[in-house]
XYZ file of C-alpha atoms in Angstrom:
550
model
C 0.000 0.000 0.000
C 1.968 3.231 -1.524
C 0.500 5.677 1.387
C 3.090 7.248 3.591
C 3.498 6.402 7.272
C 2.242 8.796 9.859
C 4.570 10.571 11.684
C 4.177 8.938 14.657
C 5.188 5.957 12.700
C 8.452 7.004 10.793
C 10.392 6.849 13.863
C 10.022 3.723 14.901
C 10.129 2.638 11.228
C 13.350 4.482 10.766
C 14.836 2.668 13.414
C 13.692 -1.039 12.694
C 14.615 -2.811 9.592
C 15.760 0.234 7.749
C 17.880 2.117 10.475
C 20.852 1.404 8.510
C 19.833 3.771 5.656
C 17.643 6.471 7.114
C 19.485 8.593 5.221
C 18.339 7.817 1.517
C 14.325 6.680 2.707
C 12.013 8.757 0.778
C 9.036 6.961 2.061
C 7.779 4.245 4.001
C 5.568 1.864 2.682
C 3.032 -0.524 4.054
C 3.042 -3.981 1.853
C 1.058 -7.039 3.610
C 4.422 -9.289 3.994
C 7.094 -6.935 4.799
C 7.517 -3.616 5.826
C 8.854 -1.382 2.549
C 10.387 2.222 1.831
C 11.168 4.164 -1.177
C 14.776 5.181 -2.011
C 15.887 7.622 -5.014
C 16.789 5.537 -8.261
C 20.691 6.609 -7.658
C 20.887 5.083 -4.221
C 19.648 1.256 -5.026
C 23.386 -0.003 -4.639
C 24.005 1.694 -1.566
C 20.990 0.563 -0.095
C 20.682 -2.412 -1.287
C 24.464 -3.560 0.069
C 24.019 -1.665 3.257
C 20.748 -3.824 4.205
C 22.647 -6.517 3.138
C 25.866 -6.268 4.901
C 24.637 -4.444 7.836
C 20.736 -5.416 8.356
C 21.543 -9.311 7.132
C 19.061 -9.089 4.294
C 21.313 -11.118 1.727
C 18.875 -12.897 -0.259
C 17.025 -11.037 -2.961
C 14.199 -13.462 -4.012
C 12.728 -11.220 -6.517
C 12.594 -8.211 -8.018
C 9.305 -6.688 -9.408
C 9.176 -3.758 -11.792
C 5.699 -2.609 -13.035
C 4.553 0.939 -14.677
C 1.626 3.395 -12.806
C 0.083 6.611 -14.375
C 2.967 8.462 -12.826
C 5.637 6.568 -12.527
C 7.866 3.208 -12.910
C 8.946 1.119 -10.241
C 11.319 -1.558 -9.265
C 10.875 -3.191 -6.022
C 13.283 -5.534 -4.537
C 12.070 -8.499 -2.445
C 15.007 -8.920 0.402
C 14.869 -11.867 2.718
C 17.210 -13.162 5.262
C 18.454 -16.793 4.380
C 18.983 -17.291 8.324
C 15.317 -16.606 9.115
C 12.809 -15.905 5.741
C 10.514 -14.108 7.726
C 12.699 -11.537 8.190
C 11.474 -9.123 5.025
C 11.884 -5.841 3.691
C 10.720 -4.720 0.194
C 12.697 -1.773 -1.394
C 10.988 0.243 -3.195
C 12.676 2.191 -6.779
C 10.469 5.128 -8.535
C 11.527 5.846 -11.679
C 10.574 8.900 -13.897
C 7.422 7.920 -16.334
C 9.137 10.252 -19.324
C 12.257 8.541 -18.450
C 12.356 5.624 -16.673
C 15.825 4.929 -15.170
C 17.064 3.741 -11.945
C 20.526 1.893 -10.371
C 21.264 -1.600 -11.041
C 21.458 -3.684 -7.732
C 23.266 -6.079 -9.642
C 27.007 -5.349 -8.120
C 25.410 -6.392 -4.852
C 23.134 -9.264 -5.875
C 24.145 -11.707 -9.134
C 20.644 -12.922 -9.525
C 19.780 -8.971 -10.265
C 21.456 -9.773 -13.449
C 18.728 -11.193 -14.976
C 15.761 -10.122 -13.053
C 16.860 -6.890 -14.027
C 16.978 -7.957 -17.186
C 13.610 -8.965 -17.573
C 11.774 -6.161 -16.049
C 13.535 -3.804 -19.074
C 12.527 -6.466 -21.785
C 8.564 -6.532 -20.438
C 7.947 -3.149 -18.878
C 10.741 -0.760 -20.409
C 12.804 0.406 -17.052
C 16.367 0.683 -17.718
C 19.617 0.059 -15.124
C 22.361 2.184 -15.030
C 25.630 0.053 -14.579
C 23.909 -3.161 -15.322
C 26.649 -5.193 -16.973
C 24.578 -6.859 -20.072
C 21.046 -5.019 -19.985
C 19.288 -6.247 -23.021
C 16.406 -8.300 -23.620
C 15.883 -11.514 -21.788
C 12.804 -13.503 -22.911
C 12.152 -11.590 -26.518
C 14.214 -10.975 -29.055
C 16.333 -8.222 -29.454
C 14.497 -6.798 -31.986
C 10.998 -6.677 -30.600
C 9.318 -3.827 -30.713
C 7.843 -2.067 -27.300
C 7.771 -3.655 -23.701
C 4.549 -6.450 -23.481
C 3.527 -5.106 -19.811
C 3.559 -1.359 -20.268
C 0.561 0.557 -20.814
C 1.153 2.136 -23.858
C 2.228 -1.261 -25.390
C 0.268 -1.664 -29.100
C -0.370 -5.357 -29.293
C -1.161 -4.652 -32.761
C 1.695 -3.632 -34.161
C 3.794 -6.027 -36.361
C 6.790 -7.887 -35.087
C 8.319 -8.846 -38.376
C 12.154 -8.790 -38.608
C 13.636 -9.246 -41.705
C 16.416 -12.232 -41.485
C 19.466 -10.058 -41.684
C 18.263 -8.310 -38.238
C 17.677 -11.271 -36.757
C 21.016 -12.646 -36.513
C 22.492 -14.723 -33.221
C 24.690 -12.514 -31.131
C 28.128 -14.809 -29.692
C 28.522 -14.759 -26.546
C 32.651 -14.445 -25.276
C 35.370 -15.299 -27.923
C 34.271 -15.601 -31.305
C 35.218 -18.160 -34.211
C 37.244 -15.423 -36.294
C 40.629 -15.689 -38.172
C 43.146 -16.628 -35.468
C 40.851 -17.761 -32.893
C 41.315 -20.994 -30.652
C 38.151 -20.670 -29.664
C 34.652 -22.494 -30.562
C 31.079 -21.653 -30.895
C 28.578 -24.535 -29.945
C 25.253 -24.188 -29.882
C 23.492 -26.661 -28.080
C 19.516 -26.753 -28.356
C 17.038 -24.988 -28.113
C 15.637 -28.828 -29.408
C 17.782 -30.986 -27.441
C 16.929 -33.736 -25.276
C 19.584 -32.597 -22.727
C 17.956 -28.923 -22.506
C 14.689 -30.122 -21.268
C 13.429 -27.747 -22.831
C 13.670 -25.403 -25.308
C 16.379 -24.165 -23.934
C 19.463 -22.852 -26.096
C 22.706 -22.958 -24.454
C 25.341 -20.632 -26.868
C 29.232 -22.336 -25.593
C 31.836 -21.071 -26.413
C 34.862 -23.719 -26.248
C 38.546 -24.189 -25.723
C 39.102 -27.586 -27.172
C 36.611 -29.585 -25.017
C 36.733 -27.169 -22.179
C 34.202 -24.456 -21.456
C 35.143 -21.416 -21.014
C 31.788 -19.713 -21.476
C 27.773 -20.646 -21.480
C 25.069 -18.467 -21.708
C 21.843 -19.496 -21.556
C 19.187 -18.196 -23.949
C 15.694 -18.449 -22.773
C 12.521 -17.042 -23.566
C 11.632 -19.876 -26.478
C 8.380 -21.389 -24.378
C 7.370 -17.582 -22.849
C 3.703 -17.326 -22.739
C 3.037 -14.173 -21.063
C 1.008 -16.112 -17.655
C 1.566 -12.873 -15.519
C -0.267 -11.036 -18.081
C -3.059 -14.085 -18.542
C -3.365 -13.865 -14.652
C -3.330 -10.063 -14.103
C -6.327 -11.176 -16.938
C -8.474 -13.178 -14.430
C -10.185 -13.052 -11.285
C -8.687 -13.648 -7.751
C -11.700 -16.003 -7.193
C -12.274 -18.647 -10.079
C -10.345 -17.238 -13.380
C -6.484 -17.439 -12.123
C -6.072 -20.761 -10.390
C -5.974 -23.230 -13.474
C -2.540 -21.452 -14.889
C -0.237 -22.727 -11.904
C -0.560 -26.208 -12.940
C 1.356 -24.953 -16.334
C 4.181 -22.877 -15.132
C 6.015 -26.329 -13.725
C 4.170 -28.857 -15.634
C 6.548 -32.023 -14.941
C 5.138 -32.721 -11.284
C 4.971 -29.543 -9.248
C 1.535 -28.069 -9.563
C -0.211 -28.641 -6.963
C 2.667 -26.475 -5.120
C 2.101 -24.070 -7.958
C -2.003 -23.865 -7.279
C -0.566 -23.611 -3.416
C 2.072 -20.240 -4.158
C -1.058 -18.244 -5.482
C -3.480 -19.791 -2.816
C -1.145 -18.408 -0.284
C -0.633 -14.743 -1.526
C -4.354 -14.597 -2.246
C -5.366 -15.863 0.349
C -3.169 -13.331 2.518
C -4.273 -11.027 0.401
C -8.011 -11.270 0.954
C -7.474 -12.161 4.831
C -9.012 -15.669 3.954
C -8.459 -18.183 6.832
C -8.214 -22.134 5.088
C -9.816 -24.738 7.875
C -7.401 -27.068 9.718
C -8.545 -30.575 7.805
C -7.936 -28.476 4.308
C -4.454 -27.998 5.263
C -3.648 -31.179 5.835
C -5.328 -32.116 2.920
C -3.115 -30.153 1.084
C -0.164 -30.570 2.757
C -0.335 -34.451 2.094
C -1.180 -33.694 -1.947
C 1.746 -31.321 -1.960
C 4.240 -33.684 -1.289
C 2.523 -36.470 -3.203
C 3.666 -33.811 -5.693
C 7.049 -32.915 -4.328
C 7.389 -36.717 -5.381
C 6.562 -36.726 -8.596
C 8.728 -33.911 -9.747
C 12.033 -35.247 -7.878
C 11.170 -38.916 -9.626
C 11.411 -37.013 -12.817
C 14.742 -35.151 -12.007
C 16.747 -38.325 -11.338
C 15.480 -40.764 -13.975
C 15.921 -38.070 -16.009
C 19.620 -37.392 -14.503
C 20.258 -41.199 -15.672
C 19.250 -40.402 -19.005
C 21.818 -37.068 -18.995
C 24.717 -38.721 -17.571
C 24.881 -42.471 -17.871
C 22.361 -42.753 -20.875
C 20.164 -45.042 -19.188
C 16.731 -45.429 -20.451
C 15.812 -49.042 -19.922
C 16.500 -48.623 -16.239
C 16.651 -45.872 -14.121
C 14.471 -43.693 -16.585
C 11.855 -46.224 -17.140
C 11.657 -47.283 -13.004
C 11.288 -43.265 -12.182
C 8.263 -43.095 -14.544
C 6.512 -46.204 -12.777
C 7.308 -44.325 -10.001
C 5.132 -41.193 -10.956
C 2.498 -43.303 -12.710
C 2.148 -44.985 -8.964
C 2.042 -41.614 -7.741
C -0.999 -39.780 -10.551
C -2.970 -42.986 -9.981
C -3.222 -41.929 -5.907
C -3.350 -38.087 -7.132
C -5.952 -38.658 -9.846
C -8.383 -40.039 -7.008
C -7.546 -37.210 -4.964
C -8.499 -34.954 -7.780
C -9.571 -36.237 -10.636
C -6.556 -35.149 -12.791
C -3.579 -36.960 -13.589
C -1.088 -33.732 -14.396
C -3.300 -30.357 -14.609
C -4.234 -30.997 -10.910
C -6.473 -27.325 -10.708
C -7.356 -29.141 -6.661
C -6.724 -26.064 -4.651
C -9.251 -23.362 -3.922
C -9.115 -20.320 -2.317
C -9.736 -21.431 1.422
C -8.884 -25.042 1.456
C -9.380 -27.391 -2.063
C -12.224 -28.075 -4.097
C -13.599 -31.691 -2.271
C -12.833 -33.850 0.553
C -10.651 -37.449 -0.212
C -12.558 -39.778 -2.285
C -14.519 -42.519 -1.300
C -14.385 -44.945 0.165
C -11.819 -43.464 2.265
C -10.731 -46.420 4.088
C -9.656 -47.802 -0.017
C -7.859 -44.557 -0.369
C -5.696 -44.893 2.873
C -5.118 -48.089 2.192
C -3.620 -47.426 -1.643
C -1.658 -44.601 -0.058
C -0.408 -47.037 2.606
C 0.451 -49.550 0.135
C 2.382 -47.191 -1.374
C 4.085 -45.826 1.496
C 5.112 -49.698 2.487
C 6.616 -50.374 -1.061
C 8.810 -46.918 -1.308
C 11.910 -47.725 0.720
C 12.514 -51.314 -0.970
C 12.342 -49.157 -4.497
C 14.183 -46.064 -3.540
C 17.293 -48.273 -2.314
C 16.905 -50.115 -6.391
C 17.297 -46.158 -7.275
C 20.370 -45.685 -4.679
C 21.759 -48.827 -6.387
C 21.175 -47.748 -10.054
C 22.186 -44.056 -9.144
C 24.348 -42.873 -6.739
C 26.140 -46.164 -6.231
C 26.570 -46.532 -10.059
C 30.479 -46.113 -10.354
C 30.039 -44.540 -13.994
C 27.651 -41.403 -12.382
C 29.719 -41.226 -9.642
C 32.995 -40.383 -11.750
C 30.975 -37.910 -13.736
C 29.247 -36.237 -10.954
C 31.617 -36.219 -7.711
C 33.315 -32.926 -7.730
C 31.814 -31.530 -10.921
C 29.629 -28.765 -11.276
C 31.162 -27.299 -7.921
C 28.346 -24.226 -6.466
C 29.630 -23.154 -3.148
C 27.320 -21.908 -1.106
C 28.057 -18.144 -0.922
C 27.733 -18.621 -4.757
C 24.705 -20.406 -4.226
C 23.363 -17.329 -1.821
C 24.313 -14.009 -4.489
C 22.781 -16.019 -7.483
C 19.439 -16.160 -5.201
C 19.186 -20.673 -5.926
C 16.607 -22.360 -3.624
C 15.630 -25.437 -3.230
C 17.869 -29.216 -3.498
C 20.294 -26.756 -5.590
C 20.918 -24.331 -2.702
C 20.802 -27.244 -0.057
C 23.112 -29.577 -1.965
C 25.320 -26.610 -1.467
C 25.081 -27.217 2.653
C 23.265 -24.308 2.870
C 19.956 -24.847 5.127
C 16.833 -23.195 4.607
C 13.803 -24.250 3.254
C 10.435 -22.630 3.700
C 8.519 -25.334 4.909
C 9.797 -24.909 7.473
C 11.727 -21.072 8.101
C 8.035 -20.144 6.865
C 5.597 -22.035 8.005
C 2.181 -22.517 5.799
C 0.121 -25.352 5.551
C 0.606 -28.350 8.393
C 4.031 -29.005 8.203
C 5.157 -27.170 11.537
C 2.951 -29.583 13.662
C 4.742 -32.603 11.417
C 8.283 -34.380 12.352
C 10.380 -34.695 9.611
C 14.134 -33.310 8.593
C 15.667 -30.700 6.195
C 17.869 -32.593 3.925
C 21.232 -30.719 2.688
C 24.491 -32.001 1.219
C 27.632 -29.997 1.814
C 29.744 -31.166 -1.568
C 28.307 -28.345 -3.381
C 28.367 -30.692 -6.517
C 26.237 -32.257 -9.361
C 26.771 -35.776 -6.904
C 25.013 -33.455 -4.278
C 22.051 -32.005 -5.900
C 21.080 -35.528 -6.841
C 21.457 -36.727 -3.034
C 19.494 -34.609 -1.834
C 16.392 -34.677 -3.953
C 15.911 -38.122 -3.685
C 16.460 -38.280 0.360
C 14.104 -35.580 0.185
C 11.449 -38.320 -0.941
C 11.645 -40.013 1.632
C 10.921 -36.916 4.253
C 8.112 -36.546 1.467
C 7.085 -39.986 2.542
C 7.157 -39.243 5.884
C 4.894 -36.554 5.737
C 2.148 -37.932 3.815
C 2.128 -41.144 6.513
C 1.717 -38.398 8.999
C -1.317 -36.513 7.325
C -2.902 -40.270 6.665
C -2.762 -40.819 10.137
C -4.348 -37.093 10.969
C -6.903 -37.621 8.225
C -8.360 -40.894 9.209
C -9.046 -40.016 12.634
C -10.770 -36.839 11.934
C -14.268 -36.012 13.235
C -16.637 -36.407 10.495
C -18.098 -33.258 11.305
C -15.099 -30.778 11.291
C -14.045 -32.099 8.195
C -14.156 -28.547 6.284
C -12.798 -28.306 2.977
C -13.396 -24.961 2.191
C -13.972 -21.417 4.203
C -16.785 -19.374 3.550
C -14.884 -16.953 0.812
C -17.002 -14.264 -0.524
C -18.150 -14.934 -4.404
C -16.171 -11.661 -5.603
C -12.851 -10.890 -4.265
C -12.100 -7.101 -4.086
C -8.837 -6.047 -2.208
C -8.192 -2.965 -1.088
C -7.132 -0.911 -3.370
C -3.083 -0.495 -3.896
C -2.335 -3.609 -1.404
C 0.302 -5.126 -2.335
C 2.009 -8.489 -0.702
C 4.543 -11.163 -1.836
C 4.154 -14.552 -0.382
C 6.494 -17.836 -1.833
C 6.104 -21.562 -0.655
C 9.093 -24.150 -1.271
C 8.174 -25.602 -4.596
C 9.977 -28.712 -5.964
C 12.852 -26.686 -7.011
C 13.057 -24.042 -4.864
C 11.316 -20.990 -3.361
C 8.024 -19.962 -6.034
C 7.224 -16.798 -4.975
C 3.718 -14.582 -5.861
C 3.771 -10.496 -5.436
C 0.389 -9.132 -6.090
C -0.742 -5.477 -6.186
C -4.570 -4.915 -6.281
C -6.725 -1.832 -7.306
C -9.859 -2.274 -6.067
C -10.754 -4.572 -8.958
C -11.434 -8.250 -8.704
C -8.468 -8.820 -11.235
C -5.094 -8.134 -9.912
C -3.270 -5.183 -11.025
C 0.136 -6.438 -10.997
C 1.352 -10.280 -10.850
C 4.786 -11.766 -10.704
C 5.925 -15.121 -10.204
C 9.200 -15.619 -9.025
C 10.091 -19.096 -10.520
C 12.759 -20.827 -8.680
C 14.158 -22.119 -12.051
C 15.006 -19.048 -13.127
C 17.488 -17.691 -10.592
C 18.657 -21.568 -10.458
C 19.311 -21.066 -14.074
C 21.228 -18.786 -14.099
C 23.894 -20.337 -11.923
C 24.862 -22.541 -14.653
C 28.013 -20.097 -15.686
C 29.426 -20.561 -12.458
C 29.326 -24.399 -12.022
C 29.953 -24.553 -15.813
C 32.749 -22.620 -16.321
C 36.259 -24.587 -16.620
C 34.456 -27.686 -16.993
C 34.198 -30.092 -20.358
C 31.402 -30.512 -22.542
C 30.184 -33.776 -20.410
C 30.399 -31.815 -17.256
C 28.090 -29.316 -18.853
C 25.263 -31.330 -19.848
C 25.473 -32.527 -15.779
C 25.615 -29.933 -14.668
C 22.479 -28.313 -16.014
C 20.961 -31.514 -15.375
C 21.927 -31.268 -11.596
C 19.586 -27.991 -11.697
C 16.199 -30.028 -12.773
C 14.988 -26.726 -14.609
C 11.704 -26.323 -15.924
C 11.821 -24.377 -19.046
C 7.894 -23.140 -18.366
C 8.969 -21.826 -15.108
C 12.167 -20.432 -16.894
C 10.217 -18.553 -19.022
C 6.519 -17.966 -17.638
């Protein structure tokens, strides 16, 4: 909410989270998640690294940037990787006519490309930013797709000669010992449409960029399209389609819900909590048969195993819900019906289940991480230490096979999983052999949860089993409220900011895919590394090129 503080106020504001730069606060700021104030676009560095070094803010999950009648603005989600709830959003005005502001990218790597992104969609431009051009278009586009004087009707037709591939590092010319590769954007080691542009030293790389932006299908603008009550809740499911969307349907559930002060009843959580990890499971079952297929090229095995695994898992889900993949189970206030019947059958597939799982997750352990060959190709490759991790902004089995501990499921609670017993998994090699470790000991917590919730649910009263709360038909927020709220997703923290208007249609949505700051590691654990080591590596991130590219 963009009011300013009464005086009264300011003081104490000034001398809580940002005491440390008192001195270039415009503004305070009242957003529903974290307390926020406004700094002049020449002061983002200063403030940003001050809160950072000083204040202990050193994760920046996010970074928003969206155009009012007046003005720009860039705000930067800060978080504290020690405790999450610690928040403070920094907010950037920039001049409508002119629309410039700092670069917090000296401070923050993962800037790079948020920053990045916010000039390619809604036109703001960063001083000192060290490669600001477009991210997710091409260069040639014409206008920025989320500003308000965008013409959707204008032609984007670029002759071939314009439209020529830009090389990233050395080049190929006269005299060169360098190399070009391009690798995708059809590859089956992309998984994706994903285009990696390497540029090689004999077999070694010496620099990758990726180059995103093939699968982009403008979903903040489809949701910013819809209504907070029925219209917005089907597009999760798409943004990680491989396994995680019922975590996706739970991300906007939990902003919106926040948003609209909508309290979800106590069975309905552990309802969801239970089909969340069902589909935590599914999308980690994916990342290592797939893994097999990257590194050790096996299909018949590991690959094939992993997929009976997540048919095992949609036939429990697609009781739950009726869907085997586009889940759409969650509702604002709790999900849309109660377990199937007969109940006692479902428990009793889910138990089944349960009871099988160790015996095949120790056939994985023997096909994977005891298979000599991945071993050699994995142990001590693709090396992301954890302060590396932290300025790049990775979440998820990527930051926590870096040793680094935080995961929101716990540093934030939501849902039921602060009244449930089970363990944070990290790995402290920092490498590919890592990232794979943890995800799939991370089932198994998975496993424990759900056996927990099955417990919970079958001794419920039949009469307090609510699904749903009593939301209101129409959802109107108050006008200019703004909040960001994340959950931890599959692969990391998924993050929602939301600004309403008074409408029943938000104003302003972002998703903060955990893919895409993961992503954009690769570089760094790339770098130095042969062409085998690459294809591992970006493996060992389990991107999703929808989330990648939203």
């Amino acid at each position: 909410m963009s009011t300013e503080a009464p005086i009264e106020r300011k003081a104490a504001d000034v001398e809580g989270p940002f005491s440390s730069i008192r001195g270039l606060v415009t503004t305070r700021e009242t957003h529903l998640n974290a307390p926020a104030a406004r700094i002049r676009p020449d002061a983002v560095r200063e403030a940003l690294s001050t809160l950072k070094s000083e204040a202990g803010y050193d994760h920046l999950a996010c970074v928003t940037a969206q155009e009012y009648e007046d003005r720009y603005e860039s705000i930067y989600h800060l978080r504290s990787f020690d405790d999450p709830t610690r928040e403070v959003s920094v907010v950037v005005p920039a001049d409508k006519d002119r629309p410039v502001s700092e670069s917090g990218e000296a401070v923050f790597r993962t800037a790079d490309w948020h920053e990045r992104e916010a000039y390619d969609l809604i036109g703001i431009e960063y001083d000192d930013h060290p490669d600001l051009r477009r991210i997710l278009l091409p260069e040639t586009w014409q206008g920025h797709p989320l500003s308000m004087d965008y013409d959707e009707d204008q032609p984007q037709i670029v002759a071939l000669s314009e439209n020529e591939p830009v090389e990233p590092g050395s080049t190929t010319a006269t005299g060169s010992d360098t190399m070009l590769l391009n690798i995708g954007p059809h590859h089956p080691a992309t998984h994706g449409v994903l285009h990696l542009q390497v540029t090689l030293d004999g077999e070694d790389v010496i620099d990758v960029e990726p180059d995103i932006g093939y699968i982009h299908r403008c979903e903040e603008q489809m949701a910013q399209s819809g209504t907070y009550r029925h219209q917005i809740m089907p597009y999760p499911d798409r943004w990680d389609w491989v396994g995680g969307g019922l975590l996706n349907e739970w991300a906007y559930a939990r902003a919106a819900e926040d948003l609209a002060d909508v309290e979800v009843p106590e069975y309905a959580q552990v309802v969801r909590t239970m089909a969340a990890e069902f589909s935590r499971i599914l999308s980690h079952m994916l990342a290592m048969g797939a893994y097999a297929l990257d590194v050790i090229g096996d299909f018949t095995a590991t690959f094939m195993y992993a997929i009976q695994e997540r048919e095992r898992v949609q036939d429990l889900l697609e009781d739950l819900t009726g869907q085997r993949l586009m889940f759409n189970y969650f509702r604002l206030g709790g999900v849309v019906w109660d377990l199937p019947e007969s109940r006692e059958e479902f428990f009793s597939a889910v138990r089944a289940y349960l009871d099988g799982l160790p015996r095949r997750l120790e056939e994985y352990h023997d096909l994977l991480t005891r298979n000599e060959i991945l071993q050699m190709r994995t142990i001590d490759t693709g090396i992301l230490p954890s302060e590396v991790a932290k300025e790049y902004g990775a979440t998820g089995p990527v930051l926590r096979g870096s040793g680094v501990d935080y995961d929101l499921r716990r540093d934030d609670p939501y849902g039921y999983y602060d009244e449930l017993d089970w363990d944070v998994v990290t790995e402290d090699g920092c490498d590919n052999y890592s990232r794979l470790l943890v995800r799939m000991r991370e089932v198994e917590e998975s496993a424990k949860i759900i056996e927990q919730c099955v417990d919970l649910l079958e001794d419920w009263p039949e009469e307090e089993r609510n699904v749903q709360a009593n939301v209101p038909r129409t959802l109107r927020p108050d006008d200019d409220t703004e909040i960001y709220r994340a959950v931890e997703a599959a692969k990391g923290e998924l993050g929602i900011y939301m600004r309403a208007d008074g409408t029943d249609k938000p104003a302003r949505f972002k998703i903060r895919g955990p893919s895409f700051s993961n992503l954009q590691a690769l570089p760094e654990i790339a770098n130095g590394e042969s062409i085998p080591d690459l294809i591992a590596s970006l493996g060992s991130l389990d991107t999703i090129m929808g989330e990648v590219d939203r």
